[in-house]
mmCIF file with all atom_site columns, C-alpha atoms in Angstrom:
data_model
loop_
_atom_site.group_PDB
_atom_site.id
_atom_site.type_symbol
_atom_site.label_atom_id
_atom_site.label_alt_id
_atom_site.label_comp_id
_atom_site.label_asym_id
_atom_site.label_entity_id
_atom_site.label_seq_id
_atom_site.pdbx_PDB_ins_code
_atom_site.Cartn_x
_atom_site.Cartn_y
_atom_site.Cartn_z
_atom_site.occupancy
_atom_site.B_iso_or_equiv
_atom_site.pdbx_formal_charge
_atom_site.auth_seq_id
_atom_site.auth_comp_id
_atom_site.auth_asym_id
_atom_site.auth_atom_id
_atom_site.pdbx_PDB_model_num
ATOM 1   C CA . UNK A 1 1   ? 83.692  135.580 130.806 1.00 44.00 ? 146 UNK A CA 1
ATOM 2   C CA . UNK A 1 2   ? 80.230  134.362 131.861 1.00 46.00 ? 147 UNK A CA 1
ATOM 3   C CA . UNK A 1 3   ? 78.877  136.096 128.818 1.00 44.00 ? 148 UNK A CA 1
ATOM 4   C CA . UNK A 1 4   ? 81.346  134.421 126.266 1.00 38.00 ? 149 UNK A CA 1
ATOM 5   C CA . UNK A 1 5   ? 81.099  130.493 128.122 1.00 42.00 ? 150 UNK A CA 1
ATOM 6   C CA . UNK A 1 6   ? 77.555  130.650 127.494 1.00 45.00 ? 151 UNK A CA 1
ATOM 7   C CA . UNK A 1 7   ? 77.769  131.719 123.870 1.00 37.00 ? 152 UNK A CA 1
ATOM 8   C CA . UNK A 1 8   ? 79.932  129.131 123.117 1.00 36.00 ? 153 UNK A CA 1
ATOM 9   C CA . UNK A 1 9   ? 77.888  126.069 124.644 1.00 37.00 ? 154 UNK A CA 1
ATOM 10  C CA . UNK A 1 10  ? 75.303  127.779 122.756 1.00 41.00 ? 155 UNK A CA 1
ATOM 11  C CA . UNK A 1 11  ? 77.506  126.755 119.841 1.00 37.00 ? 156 UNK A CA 1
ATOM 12  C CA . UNK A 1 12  ? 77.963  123.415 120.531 1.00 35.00 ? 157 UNK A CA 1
ATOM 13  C CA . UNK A 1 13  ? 74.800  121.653 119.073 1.00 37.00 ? 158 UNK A CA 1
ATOM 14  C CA . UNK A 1 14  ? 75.191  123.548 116.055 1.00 37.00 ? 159 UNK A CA 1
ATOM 15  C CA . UNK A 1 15  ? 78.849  122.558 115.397 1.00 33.00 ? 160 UNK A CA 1
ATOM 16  C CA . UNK A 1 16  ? 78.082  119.265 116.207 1.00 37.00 ? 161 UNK A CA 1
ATOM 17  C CA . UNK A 1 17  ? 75.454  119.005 113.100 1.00 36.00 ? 162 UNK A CA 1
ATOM 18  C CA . UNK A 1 18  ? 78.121  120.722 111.041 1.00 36.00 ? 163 UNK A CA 1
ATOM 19  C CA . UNK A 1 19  ? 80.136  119.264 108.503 1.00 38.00 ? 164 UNK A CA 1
ATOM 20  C CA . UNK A 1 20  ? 83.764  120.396 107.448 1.00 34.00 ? 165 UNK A CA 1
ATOM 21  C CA . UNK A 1 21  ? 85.490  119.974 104.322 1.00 41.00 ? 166 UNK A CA 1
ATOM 22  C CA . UNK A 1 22  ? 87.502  116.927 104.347 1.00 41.00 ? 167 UNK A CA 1
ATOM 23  C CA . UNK A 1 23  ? 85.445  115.239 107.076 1.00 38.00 ? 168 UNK A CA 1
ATOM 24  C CA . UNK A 1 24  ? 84.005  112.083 105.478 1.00 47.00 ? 169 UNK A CA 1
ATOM 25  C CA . UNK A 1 25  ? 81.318  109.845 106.912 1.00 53.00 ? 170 UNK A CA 1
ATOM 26  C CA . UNK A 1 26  ? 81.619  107.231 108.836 1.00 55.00 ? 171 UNK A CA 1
ATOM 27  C CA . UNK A 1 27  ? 80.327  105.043 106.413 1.00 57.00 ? 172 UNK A CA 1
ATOM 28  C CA . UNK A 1 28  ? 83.021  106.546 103.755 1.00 60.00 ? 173 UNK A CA 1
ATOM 29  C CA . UNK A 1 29  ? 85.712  105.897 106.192 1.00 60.00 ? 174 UNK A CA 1
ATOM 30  C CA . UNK A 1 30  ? 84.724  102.444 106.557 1.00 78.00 ? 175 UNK A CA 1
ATOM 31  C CA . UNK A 1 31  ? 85.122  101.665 103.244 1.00 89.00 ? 176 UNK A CA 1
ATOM 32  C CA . UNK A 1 32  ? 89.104  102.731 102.983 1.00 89.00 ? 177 UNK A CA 1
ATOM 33  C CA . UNK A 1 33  ? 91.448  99.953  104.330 1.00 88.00 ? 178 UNK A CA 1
ATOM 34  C CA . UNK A 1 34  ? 95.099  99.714  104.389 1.00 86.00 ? 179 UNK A CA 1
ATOM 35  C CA . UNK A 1 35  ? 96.593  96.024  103.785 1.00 84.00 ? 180 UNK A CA 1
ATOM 36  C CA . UNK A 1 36  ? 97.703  94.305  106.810 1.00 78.00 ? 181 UNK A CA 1
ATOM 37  C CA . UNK A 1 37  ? 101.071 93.212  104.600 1.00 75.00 ? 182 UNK A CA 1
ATOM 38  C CA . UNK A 1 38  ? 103.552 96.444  105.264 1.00 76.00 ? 183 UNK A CA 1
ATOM 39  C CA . UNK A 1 39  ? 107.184 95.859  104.263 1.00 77.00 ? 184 UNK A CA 1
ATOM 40  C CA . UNK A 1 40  ? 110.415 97.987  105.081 1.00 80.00 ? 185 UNK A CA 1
ATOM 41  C CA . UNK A 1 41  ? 113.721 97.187  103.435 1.00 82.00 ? 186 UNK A CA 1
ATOM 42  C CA . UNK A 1 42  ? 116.927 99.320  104.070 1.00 84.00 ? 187 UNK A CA 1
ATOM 43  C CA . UNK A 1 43  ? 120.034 99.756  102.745 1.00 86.00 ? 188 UNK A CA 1
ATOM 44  C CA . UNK A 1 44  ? 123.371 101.035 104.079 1.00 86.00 ? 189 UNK A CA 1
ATOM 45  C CA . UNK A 1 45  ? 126.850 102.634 102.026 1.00 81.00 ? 190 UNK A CA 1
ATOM 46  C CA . UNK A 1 46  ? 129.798 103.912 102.411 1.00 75.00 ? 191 UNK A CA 1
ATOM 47  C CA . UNK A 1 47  ? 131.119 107.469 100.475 1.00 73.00 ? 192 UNK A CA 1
ATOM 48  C CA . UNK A 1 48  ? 134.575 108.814 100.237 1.00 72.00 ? 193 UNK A CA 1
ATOM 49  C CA . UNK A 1 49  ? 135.559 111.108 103.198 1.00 73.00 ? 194 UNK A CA 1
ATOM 50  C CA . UNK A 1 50  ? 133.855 108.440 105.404 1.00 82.00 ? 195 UNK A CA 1
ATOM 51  C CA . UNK A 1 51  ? 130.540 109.466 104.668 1.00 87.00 ? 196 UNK A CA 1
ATOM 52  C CA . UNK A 1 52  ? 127.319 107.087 105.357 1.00 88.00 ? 197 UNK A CA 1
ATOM 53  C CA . UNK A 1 53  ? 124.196 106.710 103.257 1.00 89.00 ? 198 UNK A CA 1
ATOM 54  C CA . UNK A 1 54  ? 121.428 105.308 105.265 1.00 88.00 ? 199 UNK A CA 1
ATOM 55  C CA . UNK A 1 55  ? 118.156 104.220 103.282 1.00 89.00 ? 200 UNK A CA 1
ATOM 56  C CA . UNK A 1 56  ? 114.945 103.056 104.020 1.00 88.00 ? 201 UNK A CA 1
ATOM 57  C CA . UNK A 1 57  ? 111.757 102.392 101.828 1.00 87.00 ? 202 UNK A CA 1
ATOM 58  C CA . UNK A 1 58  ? 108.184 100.941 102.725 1.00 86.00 ? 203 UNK A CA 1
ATOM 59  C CA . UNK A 1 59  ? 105.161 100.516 101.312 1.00 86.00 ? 204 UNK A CA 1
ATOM 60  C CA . UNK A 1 60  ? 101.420 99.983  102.349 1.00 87.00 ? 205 UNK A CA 1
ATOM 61  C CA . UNK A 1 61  ? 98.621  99.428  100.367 1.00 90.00 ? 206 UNK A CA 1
ATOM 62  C CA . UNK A 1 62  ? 94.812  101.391 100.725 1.00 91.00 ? 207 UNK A CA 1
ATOM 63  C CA . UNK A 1 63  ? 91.927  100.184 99.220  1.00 93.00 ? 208 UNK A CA 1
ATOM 64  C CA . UNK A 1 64  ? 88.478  101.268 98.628  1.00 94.00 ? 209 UNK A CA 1
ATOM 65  C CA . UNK A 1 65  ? 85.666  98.141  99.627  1.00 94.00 ? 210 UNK A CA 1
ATOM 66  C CA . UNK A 1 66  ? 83.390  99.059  98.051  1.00 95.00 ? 211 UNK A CA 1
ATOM 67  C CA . UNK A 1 67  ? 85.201  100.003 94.369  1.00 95.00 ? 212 UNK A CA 1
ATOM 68  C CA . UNK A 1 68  ? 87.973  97.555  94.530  1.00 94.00 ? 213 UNK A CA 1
ATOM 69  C CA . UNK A 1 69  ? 90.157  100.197 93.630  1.00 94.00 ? 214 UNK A CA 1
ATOM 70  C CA . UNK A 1 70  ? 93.351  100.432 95.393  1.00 93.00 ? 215 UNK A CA 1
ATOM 71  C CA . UNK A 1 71  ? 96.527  102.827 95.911  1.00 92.00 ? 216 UNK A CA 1
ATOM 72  C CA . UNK A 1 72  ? 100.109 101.734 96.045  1.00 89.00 ? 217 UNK A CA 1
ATOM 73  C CA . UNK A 1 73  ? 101.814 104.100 99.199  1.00 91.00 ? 218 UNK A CA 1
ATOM 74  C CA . UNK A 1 74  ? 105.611 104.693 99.307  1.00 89.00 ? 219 UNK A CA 1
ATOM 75  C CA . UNK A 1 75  ? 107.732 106.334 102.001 1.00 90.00 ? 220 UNK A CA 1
ATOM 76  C CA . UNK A 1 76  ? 111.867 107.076 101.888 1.00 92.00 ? 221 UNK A CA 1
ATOM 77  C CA . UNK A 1 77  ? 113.701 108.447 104.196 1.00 91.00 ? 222 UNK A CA 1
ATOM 78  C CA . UNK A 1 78  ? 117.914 108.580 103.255 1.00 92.00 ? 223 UNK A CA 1
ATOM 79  C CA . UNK A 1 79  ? 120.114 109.853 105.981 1.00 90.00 ? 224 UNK A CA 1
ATOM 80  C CA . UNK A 1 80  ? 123.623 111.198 104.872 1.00 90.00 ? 225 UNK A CA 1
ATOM 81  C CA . UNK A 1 81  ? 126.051 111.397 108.729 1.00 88.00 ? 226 UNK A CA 1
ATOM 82  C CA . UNK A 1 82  ? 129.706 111.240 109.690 1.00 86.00 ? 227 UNK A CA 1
ATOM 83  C CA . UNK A 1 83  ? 131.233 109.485 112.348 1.00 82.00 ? 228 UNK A CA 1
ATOM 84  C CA . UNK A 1 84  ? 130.092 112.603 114.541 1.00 84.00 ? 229 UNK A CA 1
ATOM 85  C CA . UNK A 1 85  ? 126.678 114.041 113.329 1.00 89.00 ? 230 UNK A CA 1
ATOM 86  C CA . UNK A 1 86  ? 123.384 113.753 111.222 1.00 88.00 ? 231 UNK A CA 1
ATOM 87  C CA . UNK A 1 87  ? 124.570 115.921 107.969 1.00 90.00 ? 232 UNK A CA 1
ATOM 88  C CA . UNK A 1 88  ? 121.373 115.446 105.540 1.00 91.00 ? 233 UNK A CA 1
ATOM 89  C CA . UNK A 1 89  ? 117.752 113.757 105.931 1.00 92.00 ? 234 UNK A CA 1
ATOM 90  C CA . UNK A 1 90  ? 115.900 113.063 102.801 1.00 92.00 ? 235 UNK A CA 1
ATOM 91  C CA . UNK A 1 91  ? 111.949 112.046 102.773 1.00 93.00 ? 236 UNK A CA 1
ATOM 92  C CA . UNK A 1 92  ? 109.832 111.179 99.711  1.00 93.00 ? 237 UNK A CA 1
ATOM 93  C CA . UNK A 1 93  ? 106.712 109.632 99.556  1.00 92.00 ? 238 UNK A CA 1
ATOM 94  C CA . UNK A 1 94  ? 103.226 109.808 97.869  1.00 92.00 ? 239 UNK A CA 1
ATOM 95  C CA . UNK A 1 95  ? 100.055 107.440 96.785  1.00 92.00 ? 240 UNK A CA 1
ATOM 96  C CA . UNK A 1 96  ? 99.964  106.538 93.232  1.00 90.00 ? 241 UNK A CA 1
ATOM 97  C CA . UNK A 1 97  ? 96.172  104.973 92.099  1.00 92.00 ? 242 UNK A CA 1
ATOM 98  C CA . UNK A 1 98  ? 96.680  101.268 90.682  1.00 87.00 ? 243 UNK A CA 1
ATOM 99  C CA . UNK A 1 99  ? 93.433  99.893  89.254  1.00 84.00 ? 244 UNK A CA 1
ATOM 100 C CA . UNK A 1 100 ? 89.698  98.670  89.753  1.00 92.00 ? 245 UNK A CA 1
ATOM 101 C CA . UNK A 1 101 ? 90.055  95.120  90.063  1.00 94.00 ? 246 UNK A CA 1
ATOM 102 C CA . UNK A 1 102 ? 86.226  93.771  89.958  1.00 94.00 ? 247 UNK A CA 1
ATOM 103 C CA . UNK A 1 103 ? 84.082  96.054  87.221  1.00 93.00 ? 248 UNK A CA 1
ATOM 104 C CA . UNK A 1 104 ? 81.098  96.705  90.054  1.00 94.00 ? 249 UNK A CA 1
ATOM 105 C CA . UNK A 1 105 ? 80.767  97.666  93.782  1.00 95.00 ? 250 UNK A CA 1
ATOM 106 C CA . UNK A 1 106 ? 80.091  95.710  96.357  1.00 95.00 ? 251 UNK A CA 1
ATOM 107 C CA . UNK A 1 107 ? 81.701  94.332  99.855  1.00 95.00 ? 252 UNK A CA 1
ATOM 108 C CA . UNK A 1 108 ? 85.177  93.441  99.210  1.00 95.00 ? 253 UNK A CA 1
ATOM 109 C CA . UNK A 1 109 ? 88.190  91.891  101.180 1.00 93.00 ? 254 UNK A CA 1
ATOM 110 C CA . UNK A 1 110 ? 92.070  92.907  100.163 1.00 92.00 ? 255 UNK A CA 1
ATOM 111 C CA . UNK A 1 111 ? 95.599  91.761  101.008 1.00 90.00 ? 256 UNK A CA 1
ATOM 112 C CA . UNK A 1 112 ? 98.536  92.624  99.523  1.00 89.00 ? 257 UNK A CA 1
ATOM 113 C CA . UNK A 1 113 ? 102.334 91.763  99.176  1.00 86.00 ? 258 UNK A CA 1
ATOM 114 C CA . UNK A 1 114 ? 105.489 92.744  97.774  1.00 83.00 ? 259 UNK A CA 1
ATOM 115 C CA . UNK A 1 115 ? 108.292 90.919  96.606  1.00 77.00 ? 260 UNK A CA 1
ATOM 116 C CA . UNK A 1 116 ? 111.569 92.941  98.597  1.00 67.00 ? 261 UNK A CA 1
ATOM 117 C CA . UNK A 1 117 ? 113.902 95.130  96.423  1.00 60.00 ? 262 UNK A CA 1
ATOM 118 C CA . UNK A 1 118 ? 115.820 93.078  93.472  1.00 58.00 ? 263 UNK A CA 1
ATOM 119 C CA . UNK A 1 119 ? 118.360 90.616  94.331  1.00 53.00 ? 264 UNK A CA 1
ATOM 120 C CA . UNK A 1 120 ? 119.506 87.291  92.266  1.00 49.00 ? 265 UNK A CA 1
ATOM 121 C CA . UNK A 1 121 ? 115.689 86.078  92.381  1.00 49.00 ? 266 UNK A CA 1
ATOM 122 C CA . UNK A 1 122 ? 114.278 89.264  91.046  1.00 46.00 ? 267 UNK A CA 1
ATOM 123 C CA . UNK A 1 123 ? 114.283 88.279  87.338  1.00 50.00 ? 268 UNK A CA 1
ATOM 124 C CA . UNK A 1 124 ? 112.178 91.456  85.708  1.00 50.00 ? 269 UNK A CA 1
ATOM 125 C CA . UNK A 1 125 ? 113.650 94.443  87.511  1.00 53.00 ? 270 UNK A CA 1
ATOM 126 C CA . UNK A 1 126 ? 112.253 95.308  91.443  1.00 62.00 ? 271 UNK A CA 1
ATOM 127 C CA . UNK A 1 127 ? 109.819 91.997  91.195  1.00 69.00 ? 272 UNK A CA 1
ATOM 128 C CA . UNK A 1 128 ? 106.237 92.837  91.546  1.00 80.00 ? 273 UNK A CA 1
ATOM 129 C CA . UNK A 1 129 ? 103.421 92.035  94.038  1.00 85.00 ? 274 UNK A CA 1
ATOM 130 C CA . UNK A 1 130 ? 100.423 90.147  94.460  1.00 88.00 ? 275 UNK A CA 1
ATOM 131 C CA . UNK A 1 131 ? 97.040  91.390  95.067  1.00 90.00 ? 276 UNK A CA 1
ATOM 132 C CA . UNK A 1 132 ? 94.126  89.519  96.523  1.00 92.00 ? 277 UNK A CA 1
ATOM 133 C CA . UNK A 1 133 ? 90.823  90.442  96.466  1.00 93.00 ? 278 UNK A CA 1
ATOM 134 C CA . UNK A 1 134 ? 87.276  88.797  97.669  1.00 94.00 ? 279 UNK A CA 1
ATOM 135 C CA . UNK A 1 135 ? 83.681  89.688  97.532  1.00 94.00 ? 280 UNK A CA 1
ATOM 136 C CA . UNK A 1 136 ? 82.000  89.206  100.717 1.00 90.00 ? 281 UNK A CA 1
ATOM 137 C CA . UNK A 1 137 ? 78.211  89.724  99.294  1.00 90.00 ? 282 UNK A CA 1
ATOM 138 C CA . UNK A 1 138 ? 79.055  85.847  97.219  1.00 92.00 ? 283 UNK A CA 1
ATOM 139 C CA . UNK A 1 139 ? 81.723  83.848  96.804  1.00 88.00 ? 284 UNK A CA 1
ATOM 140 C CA . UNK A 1 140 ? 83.859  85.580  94.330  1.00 93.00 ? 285 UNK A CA 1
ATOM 141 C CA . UNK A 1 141 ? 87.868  86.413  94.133  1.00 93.00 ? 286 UNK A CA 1
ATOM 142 C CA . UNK A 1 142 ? 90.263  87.280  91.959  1.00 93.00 ? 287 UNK A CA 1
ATOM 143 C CA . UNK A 1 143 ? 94.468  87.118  91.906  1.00 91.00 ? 288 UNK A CA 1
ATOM 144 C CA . UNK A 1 144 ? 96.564  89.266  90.313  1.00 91.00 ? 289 UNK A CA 1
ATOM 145 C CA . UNK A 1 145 ? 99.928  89.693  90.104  1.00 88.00 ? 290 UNK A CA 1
ATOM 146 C CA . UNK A 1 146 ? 101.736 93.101  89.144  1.00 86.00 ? 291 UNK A CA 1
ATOM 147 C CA . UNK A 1 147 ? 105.156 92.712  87.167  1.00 81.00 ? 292 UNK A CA 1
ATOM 148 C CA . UNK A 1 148 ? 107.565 95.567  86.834  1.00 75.00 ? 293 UNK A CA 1
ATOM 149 C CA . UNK A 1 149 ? 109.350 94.678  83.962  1.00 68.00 ? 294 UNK A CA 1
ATOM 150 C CA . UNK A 1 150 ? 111.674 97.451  83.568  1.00 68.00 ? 295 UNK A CA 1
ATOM 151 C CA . UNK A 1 151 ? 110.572 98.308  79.629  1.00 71.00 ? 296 UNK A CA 1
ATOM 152 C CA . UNK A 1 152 ? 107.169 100.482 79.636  1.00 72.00 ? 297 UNK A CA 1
ATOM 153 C CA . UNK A 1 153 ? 104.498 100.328 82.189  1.00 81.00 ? 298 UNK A CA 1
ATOM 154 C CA . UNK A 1 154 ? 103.921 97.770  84.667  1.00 81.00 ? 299 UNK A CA 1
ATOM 155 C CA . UNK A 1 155 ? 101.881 94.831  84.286  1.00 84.00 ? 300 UNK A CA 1
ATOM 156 C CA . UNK A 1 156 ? 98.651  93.620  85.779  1.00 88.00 ? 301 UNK A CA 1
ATOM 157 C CA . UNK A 1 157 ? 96.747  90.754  85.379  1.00 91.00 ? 302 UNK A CA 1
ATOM 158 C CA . UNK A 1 158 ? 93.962  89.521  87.422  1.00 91.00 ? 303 UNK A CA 1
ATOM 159 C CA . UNK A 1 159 ? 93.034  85.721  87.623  1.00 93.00 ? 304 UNK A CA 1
ATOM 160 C CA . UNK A 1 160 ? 89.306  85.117  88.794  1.00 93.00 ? 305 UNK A CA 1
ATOM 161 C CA . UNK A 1 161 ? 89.385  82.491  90.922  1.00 91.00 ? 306 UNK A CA 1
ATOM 162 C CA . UNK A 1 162 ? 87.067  79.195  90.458  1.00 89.00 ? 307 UNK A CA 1
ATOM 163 C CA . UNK A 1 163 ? 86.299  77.098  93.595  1.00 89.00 ? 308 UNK A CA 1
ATOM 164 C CA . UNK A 1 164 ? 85.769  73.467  92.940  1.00 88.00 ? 309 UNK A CA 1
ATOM 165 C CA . UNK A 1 165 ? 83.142  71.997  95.095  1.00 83.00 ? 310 UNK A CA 1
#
């Protein structure tokens, strides 16, 4: 036992200096943010036999500071019970890359925001979301919104912002 103990402190500087796959740096981790704007909205039905649909989405958004570009994140979970039990759990969810919103790197700032699922104000299908974005090497930002209109792909456009002095 005395043998093995001191093999494996042996080991210890040497793992230390190692890197894994799928370990980033700690400046690489710094640079991926999630938006401080997280939104859940759920939904509740009733099915013949006296059946219950229970549904929940959210989103989050991650961004890269130094690209500007960003990821849209979605997680579902749909639970199916009777008056008695839990019959059926469903989960979904997955990343999908947006867009680059300035053209260089740099130090950048995000926040995002979501309309909530469509009801009589949603005029182009779900609604869409707004992106912020700001350098913080000068004083630059840009706006965008994102429109799902239902026909085709989604659209972006990004507004760069003037300050008046």
């Amino acid at each position: 036992m005395k043998k093995f103990r001191g093999f494996f402190f042996g080991l210890l500087p040497a793992l230390a200096l190692t890197t894994f796959p799928g370990v980033t740096d700690a400046r690489a981790a710094d640079e991926i943010k999630l938006s401080s704007n997280q939104r859940i909205a759920c939904g509740r039905g009733l099915n013949a036999g006296k059946l219950q649909n229970i549904n929940c989405k959210s989103y989050a958004y991650i961004f890269n500071s130094r690209t500007s570009e960003f990821y849209r994140c979605q997680v579902s979970v749909g639970v199916t019970r009777d008056n008695k039990e839990v019959l059926k759990v469903d989960t979904d969810g997955s990343c999908k890359l947006k867009a680059r919103i300035f053209p260089g790197d740099s130090d950048y700032a995000f926040d995002a925001t979501e309309t909530e699922p469509p009801n009589t104000n949603a005029f182009f299908g779900s609604g869409g979301s707004a992106i912020w974005v700001s350098d913080r090497s000068k004083l630059s930002a840009k706006g965008c919104i994102i429109l799902s209109v239902g026909v085709g792909p989604d659209v972006m456009k990004c507004v760069d912002m003037t300050f008046d002095k």
